[in-house]
Coordinates of C-alpha atoms and ligand atoms in Angstrom, one line a residue:
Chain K
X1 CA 46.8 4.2 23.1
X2 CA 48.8 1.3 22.1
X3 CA 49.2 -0.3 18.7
X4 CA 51.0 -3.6 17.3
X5 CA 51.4 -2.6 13.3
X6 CA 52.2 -5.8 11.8
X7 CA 54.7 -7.0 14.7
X8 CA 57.0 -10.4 14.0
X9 CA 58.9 -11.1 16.2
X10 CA 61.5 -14.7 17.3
X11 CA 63.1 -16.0 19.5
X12 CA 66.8 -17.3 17.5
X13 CA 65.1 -19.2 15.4
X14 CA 61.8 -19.9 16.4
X15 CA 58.8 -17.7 15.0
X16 CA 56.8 -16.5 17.4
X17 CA 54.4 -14.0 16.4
X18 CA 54.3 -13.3 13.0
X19 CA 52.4 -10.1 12.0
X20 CA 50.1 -9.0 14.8
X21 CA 48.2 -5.8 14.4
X22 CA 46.0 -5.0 17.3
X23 CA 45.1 -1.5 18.5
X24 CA 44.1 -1.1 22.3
X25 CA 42.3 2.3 24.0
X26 CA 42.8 3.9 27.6
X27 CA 39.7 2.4 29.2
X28 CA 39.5 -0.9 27.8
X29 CA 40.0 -4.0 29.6
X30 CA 41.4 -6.7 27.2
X31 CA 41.6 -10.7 27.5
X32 CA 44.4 -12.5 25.1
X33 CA 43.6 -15.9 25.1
X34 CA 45.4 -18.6 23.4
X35 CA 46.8 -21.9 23.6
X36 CA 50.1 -22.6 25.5
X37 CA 53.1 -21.3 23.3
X38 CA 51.3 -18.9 21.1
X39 CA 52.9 -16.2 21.9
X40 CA 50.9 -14.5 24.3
X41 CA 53.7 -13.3 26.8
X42 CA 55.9 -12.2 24.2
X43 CA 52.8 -9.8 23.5
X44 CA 53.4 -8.3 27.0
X45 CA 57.1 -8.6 26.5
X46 CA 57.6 -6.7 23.8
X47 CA 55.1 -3.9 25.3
X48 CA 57.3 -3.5 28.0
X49 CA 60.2 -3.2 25.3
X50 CA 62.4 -6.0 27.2
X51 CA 62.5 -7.2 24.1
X52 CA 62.1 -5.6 19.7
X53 CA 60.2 -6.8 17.2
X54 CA 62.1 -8.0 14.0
X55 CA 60.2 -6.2 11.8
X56 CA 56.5 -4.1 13.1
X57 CA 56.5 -1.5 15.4
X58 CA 55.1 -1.6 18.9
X59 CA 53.9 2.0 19.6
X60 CA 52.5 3.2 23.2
X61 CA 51.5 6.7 23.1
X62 CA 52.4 7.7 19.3
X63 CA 56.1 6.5 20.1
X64 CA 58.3 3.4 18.9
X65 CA 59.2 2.0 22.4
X66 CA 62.0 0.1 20.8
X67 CA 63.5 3.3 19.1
X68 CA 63.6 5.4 22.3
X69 CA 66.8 6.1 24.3
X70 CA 66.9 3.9 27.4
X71 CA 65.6 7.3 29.5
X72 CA 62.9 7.6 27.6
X73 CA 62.1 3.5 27.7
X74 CA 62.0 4.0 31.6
X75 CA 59.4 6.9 31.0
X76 CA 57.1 4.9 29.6
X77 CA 57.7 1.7 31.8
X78 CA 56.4 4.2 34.5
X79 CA 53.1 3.9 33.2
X80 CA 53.3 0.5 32.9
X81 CA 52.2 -2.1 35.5
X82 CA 53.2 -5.7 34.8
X83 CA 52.4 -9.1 36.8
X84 CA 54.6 -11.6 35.7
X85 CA 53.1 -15.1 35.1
X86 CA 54.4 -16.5 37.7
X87 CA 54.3 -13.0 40.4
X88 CA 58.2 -12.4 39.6
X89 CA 58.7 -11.5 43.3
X90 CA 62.1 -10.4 44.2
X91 CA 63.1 -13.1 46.5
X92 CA 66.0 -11.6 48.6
X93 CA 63.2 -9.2 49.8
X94 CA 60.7 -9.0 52.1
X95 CA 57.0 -8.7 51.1
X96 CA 57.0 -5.1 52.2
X97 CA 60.2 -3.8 49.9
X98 CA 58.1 -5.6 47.5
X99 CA 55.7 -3.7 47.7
X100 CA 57.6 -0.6 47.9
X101 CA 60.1 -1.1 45.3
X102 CA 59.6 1.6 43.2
X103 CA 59.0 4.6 45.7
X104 CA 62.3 3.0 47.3
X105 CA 64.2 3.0 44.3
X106 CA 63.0 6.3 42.4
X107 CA 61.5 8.8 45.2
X108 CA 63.2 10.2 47.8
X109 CA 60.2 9.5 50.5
X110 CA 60.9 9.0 54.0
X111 CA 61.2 5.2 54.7
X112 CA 58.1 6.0 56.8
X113 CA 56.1 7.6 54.1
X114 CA 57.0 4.6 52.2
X115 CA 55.7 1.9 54.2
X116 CA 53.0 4.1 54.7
X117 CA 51.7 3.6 51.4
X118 CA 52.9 -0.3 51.3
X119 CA 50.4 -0.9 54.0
X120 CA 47.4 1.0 52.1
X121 CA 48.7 -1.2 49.1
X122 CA 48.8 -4.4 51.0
X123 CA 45.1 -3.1 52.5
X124 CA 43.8 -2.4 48.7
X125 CA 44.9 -6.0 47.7
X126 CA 43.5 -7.5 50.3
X127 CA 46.4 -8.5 52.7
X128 CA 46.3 -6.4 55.8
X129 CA 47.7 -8.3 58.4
X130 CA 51.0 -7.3 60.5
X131 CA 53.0 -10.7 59.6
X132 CA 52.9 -10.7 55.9
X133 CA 54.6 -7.1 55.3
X134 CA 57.6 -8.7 57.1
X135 CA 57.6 -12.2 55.7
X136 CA 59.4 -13.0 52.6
X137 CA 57.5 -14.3 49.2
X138 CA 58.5 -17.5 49.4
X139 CA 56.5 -17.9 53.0
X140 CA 53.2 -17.1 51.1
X141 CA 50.9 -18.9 49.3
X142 CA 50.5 -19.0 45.6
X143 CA 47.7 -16.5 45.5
X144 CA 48.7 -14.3 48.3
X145 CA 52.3 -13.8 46.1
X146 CA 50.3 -12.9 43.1
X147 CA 48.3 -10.1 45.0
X148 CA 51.6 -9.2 46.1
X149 CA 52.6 -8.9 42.3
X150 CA 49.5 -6.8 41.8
X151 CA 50.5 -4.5 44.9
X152 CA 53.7 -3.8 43.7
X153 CA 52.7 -3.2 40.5
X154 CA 50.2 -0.8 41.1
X155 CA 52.3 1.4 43.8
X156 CA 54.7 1.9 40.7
X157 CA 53.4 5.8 39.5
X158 CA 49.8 5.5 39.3
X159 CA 50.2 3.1 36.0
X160 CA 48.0 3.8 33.0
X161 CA 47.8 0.0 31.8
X162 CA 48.2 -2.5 33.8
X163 CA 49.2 -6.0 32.4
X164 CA 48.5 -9.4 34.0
X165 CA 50.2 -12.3 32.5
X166 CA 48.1 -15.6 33.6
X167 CA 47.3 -13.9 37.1
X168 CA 44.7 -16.6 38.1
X169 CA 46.1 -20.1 36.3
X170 CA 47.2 -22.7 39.1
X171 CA 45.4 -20.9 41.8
X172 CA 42.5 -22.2 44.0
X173 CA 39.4 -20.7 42.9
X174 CA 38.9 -18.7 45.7
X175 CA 42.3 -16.7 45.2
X176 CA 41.3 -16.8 41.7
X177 CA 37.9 -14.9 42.2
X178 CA 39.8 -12.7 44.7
X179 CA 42.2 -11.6 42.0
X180 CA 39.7 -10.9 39.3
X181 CA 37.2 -9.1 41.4
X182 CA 40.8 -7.1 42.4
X183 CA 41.5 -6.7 38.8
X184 CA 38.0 -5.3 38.1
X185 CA 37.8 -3.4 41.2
X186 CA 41.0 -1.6 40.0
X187 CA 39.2 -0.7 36.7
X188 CA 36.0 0.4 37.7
X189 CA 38.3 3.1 40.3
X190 CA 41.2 4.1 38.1
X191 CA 39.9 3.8 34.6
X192 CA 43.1 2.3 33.5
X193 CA 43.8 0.1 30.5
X194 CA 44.1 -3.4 31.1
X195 CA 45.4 -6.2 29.7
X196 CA 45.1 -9.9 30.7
X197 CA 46.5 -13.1 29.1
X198 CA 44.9 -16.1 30.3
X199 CA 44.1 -19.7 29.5
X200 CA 40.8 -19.9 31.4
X201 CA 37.9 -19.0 29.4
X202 CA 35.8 -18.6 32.5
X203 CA 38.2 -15.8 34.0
X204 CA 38.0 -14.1 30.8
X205 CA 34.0 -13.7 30.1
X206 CA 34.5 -12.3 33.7
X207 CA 36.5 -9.3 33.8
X208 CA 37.2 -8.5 30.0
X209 CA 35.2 -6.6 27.5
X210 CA 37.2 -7.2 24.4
X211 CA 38.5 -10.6 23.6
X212 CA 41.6 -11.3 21.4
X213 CA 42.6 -14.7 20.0
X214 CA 45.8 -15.1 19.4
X215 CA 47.0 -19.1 18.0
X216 CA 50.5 -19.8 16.5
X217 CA 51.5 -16.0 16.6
X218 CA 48.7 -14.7 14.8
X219 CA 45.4 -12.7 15.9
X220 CA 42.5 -15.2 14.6
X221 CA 39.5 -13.4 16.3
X222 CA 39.4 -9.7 18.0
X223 CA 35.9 -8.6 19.1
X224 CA 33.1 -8.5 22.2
X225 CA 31.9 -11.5 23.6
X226 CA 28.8 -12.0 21.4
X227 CA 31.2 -11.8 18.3
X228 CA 33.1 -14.5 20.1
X229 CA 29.9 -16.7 20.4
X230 CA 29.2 -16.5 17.2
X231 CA 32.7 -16.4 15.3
X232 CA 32.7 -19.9 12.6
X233 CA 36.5 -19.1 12.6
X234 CA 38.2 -22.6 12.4
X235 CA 40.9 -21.8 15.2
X236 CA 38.6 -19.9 17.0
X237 CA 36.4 -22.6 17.0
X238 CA 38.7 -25.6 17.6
X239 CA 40.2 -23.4 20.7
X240 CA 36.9 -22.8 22.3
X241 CA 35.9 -26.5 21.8
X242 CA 36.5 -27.8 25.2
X243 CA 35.2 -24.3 26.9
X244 CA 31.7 -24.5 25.1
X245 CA 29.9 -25.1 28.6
X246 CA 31.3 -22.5 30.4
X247 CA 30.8 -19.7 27.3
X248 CA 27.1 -20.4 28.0
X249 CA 27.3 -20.9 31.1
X250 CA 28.4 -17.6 31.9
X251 CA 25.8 -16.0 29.3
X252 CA 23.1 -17.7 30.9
X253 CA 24.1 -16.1 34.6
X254 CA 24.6 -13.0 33.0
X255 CA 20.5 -13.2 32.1
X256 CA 18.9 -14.5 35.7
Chain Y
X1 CA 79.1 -26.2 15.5
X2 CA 81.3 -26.8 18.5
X3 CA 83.3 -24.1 17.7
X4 CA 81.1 -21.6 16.5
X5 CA 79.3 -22.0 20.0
X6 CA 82.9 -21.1 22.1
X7 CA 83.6 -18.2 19.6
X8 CA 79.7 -16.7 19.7
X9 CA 80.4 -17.0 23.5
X10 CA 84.1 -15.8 23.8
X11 CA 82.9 -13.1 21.7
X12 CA 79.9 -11.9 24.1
X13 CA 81.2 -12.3 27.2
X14 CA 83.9 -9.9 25.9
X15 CA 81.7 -7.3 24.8
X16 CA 79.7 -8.0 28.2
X17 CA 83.2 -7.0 29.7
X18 CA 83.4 -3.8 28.0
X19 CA 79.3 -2.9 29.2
X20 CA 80.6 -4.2 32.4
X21 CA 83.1 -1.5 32.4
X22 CA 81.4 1.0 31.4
X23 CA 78.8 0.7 33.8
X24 CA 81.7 0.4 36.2
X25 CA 81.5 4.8 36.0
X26 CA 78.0 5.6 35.5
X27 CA 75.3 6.7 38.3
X28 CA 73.3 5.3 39.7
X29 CA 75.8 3.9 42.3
X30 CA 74.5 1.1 44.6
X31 CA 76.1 1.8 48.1
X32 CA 74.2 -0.5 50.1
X33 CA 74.3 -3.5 47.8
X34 CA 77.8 -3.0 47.2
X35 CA 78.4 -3.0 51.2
X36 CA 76.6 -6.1 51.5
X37 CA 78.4 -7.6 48.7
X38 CA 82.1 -6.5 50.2
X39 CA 80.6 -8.6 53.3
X40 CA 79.0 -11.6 51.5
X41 CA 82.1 -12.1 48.9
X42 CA 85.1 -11.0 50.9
X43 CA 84.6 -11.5 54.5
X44 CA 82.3 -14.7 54.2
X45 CA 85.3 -15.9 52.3
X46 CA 88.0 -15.2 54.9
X47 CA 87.7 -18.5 57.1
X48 CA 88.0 -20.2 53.7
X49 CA 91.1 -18.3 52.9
X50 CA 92.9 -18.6 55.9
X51 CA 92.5 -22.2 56.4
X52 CA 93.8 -22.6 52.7
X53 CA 96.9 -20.6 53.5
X54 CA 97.8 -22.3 56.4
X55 CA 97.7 -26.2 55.1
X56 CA 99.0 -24.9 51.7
X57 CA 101.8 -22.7 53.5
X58 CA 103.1 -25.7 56.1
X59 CA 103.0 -28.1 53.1
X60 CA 104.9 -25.6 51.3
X61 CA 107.5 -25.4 53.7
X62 CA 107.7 -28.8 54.3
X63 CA 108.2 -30.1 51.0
X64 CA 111.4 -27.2 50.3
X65 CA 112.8 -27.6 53.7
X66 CA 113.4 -31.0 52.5
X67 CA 114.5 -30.8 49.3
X68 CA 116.9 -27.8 50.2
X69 CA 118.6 -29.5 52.8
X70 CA 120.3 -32.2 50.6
X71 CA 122.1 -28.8 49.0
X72 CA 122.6 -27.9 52.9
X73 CA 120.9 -24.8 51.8
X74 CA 117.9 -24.6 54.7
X75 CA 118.7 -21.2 55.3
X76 CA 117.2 -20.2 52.0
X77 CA 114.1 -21.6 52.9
X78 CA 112.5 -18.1 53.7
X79 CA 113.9 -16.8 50.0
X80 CA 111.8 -19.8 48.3
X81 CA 108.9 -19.2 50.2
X82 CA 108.2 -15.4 50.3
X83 CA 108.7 -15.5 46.2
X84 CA 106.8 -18.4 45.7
X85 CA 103.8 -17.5 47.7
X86 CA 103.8 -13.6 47.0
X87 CA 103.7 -14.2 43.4
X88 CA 102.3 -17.7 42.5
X89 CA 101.1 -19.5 45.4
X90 CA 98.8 -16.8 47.2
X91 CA 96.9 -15.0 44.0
X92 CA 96.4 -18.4 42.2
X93 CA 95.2 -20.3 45.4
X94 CA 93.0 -17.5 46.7
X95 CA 92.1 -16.6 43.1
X96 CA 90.3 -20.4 42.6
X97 CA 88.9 -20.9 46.0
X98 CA 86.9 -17.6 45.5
X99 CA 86.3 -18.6 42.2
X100 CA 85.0 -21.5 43.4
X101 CA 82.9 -20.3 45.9
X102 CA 81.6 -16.7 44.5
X103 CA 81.1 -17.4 40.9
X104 CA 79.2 -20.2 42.0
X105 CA 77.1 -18.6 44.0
X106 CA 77.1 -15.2 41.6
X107 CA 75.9 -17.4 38.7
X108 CA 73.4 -19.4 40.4
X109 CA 71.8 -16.1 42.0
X110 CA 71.7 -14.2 38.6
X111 CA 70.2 -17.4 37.1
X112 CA 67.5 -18.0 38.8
X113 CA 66.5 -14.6 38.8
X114 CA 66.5 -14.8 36.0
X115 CA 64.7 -17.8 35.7
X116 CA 61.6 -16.4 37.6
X117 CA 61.3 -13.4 35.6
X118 CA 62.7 -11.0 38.4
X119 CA 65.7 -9.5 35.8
X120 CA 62.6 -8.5 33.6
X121 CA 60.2 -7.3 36.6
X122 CA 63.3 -5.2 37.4
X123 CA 63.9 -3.5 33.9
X124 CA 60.3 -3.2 33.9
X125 CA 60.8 -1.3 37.3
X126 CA 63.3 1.2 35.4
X127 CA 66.2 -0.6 36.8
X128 CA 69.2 -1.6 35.4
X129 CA 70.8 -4.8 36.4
X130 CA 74.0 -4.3 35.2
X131 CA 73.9 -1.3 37.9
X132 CA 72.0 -3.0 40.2
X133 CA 73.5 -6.8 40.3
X134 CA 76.5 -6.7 38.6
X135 CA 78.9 -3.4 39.3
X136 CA 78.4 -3.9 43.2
X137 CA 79.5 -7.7 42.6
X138 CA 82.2 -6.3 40.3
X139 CA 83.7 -3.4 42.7
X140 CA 83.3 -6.3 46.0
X141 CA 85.9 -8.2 44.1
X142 CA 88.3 -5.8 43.0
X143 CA 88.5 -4.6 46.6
X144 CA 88.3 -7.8 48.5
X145 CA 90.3 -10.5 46.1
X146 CA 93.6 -8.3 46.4
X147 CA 92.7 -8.0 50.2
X148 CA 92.2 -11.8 50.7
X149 CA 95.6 -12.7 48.6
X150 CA 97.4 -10.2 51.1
X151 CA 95.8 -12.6 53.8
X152 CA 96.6 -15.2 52.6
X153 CA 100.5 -14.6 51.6
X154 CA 100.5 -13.8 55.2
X155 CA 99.3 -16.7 56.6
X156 CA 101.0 -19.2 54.7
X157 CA 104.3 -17.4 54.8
X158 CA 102.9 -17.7 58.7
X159 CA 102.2 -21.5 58.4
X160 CA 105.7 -22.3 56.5
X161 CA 107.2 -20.4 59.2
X162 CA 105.9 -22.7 61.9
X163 CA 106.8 -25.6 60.3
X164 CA 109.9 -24.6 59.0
X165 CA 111.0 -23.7 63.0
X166 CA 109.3 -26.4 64.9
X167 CA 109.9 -29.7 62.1
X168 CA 112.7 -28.0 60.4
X169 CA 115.6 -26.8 62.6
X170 CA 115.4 -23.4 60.5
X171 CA 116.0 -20.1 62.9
X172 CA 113.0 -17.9 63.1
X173 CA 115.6 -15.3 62.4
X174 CA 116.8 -16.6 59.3
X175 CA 113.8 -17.7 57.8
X176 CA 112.1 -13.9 58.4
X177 CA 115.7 -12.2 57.1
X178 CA 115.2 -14.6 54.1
X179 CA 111.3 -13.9 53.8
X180 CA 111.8 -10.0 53.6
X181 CA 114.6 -10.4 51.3
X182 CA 112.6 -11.8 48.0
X183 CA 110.1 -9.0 49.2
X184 CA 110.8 -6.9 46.8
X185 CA 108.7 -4.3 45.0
X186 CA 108.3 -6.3 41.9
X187 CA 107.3 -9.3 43.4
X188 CA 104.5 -7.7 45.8
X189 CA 103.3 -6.0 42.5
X190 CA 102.9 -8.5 40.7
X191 CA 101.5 -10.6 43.4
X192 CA 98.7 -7.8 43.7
X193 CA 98.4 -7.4 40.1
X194 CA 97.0 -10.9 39.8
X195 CA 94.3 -10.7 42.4
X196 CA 93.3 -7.7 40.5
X197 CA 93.2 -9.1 36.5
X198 CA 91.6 -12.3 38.6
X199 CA 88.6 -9.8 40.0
X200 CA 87.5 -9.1 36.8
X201 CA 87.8 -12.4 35.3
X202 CA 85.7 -13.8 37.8
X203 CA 82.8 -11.2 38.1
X204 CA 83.0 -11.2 33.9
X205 CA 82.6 -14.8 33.8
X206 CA 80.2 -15.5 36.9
X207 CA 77.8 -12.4 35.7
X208 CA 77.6 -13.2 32.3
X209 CA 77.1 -17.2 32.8
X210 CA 74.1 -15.8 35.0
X211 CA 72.3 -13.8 32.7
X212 CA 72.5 -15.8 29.6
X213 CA 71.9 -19.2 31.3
X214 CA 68.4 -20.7 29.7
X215 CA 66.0 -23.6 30.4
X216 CA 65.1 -22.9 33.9
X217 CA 66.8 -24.4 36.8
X218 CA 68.3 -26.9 35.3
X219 CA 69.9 -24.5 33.1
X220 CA 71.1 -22.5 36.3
X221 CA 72.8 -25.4 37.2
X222 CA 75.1 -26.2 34.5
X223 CA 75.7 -22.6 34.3
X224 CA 77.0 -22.7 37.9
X225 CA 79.2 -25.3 36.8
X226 CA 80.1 -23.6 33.5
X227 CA 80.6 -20.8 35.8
X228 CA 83.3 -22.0 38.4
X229 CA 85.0 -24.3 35.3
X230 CA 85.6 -21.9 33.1
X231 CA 86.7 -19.0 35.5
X232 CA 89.2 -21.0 37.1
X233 CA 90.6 -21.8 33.9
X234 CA 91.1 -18.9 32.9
X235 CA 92.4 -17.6 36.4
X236 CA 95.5 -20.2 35.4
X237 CA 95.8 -19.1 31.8
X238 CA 95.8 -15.3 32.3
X239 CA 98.1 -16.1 35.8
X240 CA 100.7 -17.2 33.7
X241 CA 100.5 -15.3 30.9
X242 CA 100.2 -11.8 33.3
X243 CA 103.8 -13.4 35.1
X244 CA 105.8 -14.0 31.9
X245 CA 104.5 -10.3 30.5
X246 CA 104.9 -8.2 33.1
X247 CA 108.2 -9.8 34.2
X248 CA 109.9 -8.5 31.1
X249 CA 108.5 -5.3 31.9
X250 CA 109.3 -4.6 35.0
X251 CA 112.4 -7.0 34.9
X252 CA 114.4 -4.0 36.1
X253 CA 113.2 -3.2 39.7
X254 CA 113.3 -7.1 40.6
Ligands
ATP1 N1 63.6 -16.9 26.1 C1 63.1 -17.7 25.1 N2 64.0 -18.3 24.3 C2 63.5 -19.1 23.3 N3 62.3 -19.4 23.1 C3 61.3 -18.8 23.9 C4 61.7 -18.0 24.9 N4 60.6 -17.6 25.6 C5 59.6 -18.1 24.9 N5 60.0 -18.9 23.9 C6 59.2 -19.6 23.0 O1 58.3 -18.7 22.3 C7 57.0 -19.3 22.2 C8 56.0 -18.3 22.8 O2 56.2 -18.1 24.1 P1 55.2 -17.3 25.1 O3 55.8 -17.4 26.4 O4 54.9 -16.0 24.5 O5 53.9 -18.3 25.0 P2 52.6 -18.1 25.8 O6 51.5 -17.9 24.8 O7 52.7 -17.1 26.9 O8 52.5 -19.6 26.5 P3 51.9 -19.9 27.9 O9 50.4 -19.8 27.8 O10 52.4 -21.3 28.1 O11 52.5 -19.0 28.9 C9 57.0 -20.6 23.0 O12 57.0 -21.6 22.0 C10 58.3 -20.7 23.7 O13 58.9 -22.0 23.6
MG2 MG1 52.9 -17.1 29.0

């Protein structure tokens, strides 16, 4: 389980969240949503401990992530899958050490055991051809790097959570619907708890089944999709303004 | 405000020395990046080196060979040389063209990594970049800058040589009986001492502009400049400093 208890948290400065309390189950897929600059991947940040809260604690598993010994950080991390908002490839490598990272850095698996496994992974997200495992990030598209993201995140251990900072914004929807039905696929077979922080309300009534609002570093609405219909919050209502088609558009489908 | 920025920054990058050090001796050990760093920062900068040593060495010798003979003293030529190249000329010169060309690129690399998130996707990976980046950087410049000065003492004593014998009437004899005279032990140790201090100023500086460099890429950039300014400044400052200390200390074996 994982729990923000009253988290603040800035950057120098500049207040960024300021008292979040959100509690999040194995088995729940969760959407943060929120305009740009509310905080939303300092939420992730600080669940990956990169960086503490000022005063709160952020607890995964009944422990203070930011009070653990750095040994014990990296214990966690393990269960921890992240997608960076923009894929956070490591450029000097190919897509295939990508991929493998993780069994390269912290197993002592054969190098063909490893790519193995990187080609099932590259097969799961959807990229099996023989020229991308060779080719580096920066010769794919936008969409094929983020499944790449997803890949590498996932052939980490067999992660518990998996978080996805903006994994569809700026792609083509047809990446886009690739990468949620991935993210759902990965749900439905792993029963892992998910996280997603996006700005497209569409992506969102999609995939998630708990939606969090999060505006100027506080959670203004927390709750299932028919709550989020209905909320008369004033920020929840001003944010959803300009998405009111597609909430009931997406109701509607859901009834044919 | 000015100021309070250098000291906050002076103060950092000093404690980011000591971390630096520290994870100088802890495991994990990154053999294969620190192999292809030894390539990338020392051999890569070789051609650089030794055309540096050559023009600075026959200019060098030029310039003394003149001077010396209005004092009819040519024959010292080698003398002047071998000190001033061993022990100023060759750590100083190598010491701001690598500057110049690996805290540059050091900086720039670290930057935009961390620019694009991939210092945090690395963490998040259970990966420390201090192990990872910076200690191979660090141990491919305390082998290869002392390596590269010996180069380039070499070559320019090499290049004043040619000069001195073919524009400069000077015997080859002389000017090598001269050379290996001023090569004492103090002055070689000293002249390897430099390169050494210089490694760490460098990867210190270059590292640490890298990971605190903010506001995406244009942010890398002035920290590249930051980066090669600042290090060679201080290569000068510490070069002189290093020669006046540790010539009263070891004033006896000169
Ligand atoms: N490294 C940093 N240093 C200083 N300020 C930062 C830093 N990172 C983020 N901020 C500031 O913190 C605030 C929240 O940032 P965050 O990235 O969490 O927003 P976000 O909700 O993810 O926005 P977006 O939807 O645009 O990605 C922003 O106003 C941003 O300017
Ligand atoms: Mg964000």
């Amino acid at each position: 389980m994982i729990e923000f208890r009253n988290v603040h948290f800035a950057y120098d400065e500049k207040e960024v969240l300021r008292g979040i309390n959100l509690q999040i189950d194995y088995g729940e897929t969760v959407v943060i949503m929120g305009p740009s600059g509310s905080g939303k991947s300092t939420i992730l940040r600080l669940l990956l401990g990169l960086e503490c809260p000022q005063k709160g604690d952020v607890i995964i598993d009944q422990q203070d992530i930011c009070n653990l010994p750095e040994k014990d950080k990296r214990e966690i991390r393990k269960n921890i899958g992240m997608v960076f908002q923009n894929g956070a490839l490591f450029d000097s490598l190919s897509v295939g050490e990508n991929v493998g990272y993780y069994l390269f850095e912290h197993t002592r698996m054969t190098l063909d055991e490893i790519s193995e496994k990187v080609e099932k992974m590259l097969g799961f997200v959807g990229l099996d051809s023989d020229e991308i495992i060779d080719s580096l990030p920066e010769q794919l598209s936008g969409g094929m790097q983020r499944r790449v993201a997803i890949g590498r995140a996932l052939l980490s251990t067999d992660p518990k959570i998996m978080l996805y900072d903006e994994p569809t914004t700026g792609l083509d929807p047809q990446s886009g619907a690739n990468i949620l039905s991935l993210i759902k696929k990965l749900h439905l077979e792993r029963n892992i708890c998910s996280i997603m922080v996006t700005h497209q309300i569409a992506d969102a009534l999609q995939v998630g089944d708990r939606f969090v609002v999060i505006v100027e570093g506080l959670v203004v609405f927390d709750g299932s999709l028919d709550e989020l219909r209905e909320s008369q919050e004033l920020d929840v209502l001003n944010f959803l303004a300009p998405f009111r088609e597609s909430l009931h558009g997406v109701t509607n489908k859901r009834f044919i | 405000m000015w100021l309070k920025h250098m000291a906050y920054h002076s103060q950092n990058q000093f404690f980011f020395f000591f971390r630096m050090l520290r994870a100088l001796f802890r495991l994990p050990f990154y053999a294969t990046e620190t192999k292809e760093q030894l390539y990338l920062l020392g051999v890569k900068s070789l051609f650089l080196v030794i055309l540096t040593g050559v023009f600075a060495g026959m200019g060098f010798s030029l310039a003394f060979a003149q001077e010396l003979s209005e004092f009819g003293a040519k024959n010292y030529l080698g003398r002047i040389m071998s000190i001033s190249i061993v022990r100023e000329l060759g750590p100083v010169l190598t010491g701001l063209m690598v500057a110049a060309r690996v805290s540059a690129g050091i900086t720039a690399e670290i930057g935009s990594m961390k620019a694009s998130d991939q210092l945090d996707a690395m963490i998040a990976f259970g990966i420390d970049p201090m192990q990872k980046i910076v200690v191979p950087r660090l141990i491919a410049l305390v082998i290869m800058l002392p390596a590269l000065t010996v180069v380039m003492d070499v070559i320019a004593i090499f290049g004043g040589w040619a000069v001195a014998t073919l524009a400069e009437n000077v015997s080859s004899s002389l000017y090598w009986a001269s050379v290996r005279e001023r090569l004492t032990f103090g002055n070689m140790f000293i002249g390897l001492l430099k390169p050494f201090c210089f490694s760490f100023i460098i990867a210190t500086v270059s590292c640490y502009k890298g990971f605190t460099s903010e506001g995406g890429t244009k942010g890398v950039g002035r920290a590249t400049t930051e980066s090669v300014v600042l290090s060679s400044i201080m290569i000068l400052v510490v070069n002189f400093f290093l020669a006046k200390i540790v010539f009263q200390l070891i004033k006896g074996y000169l």
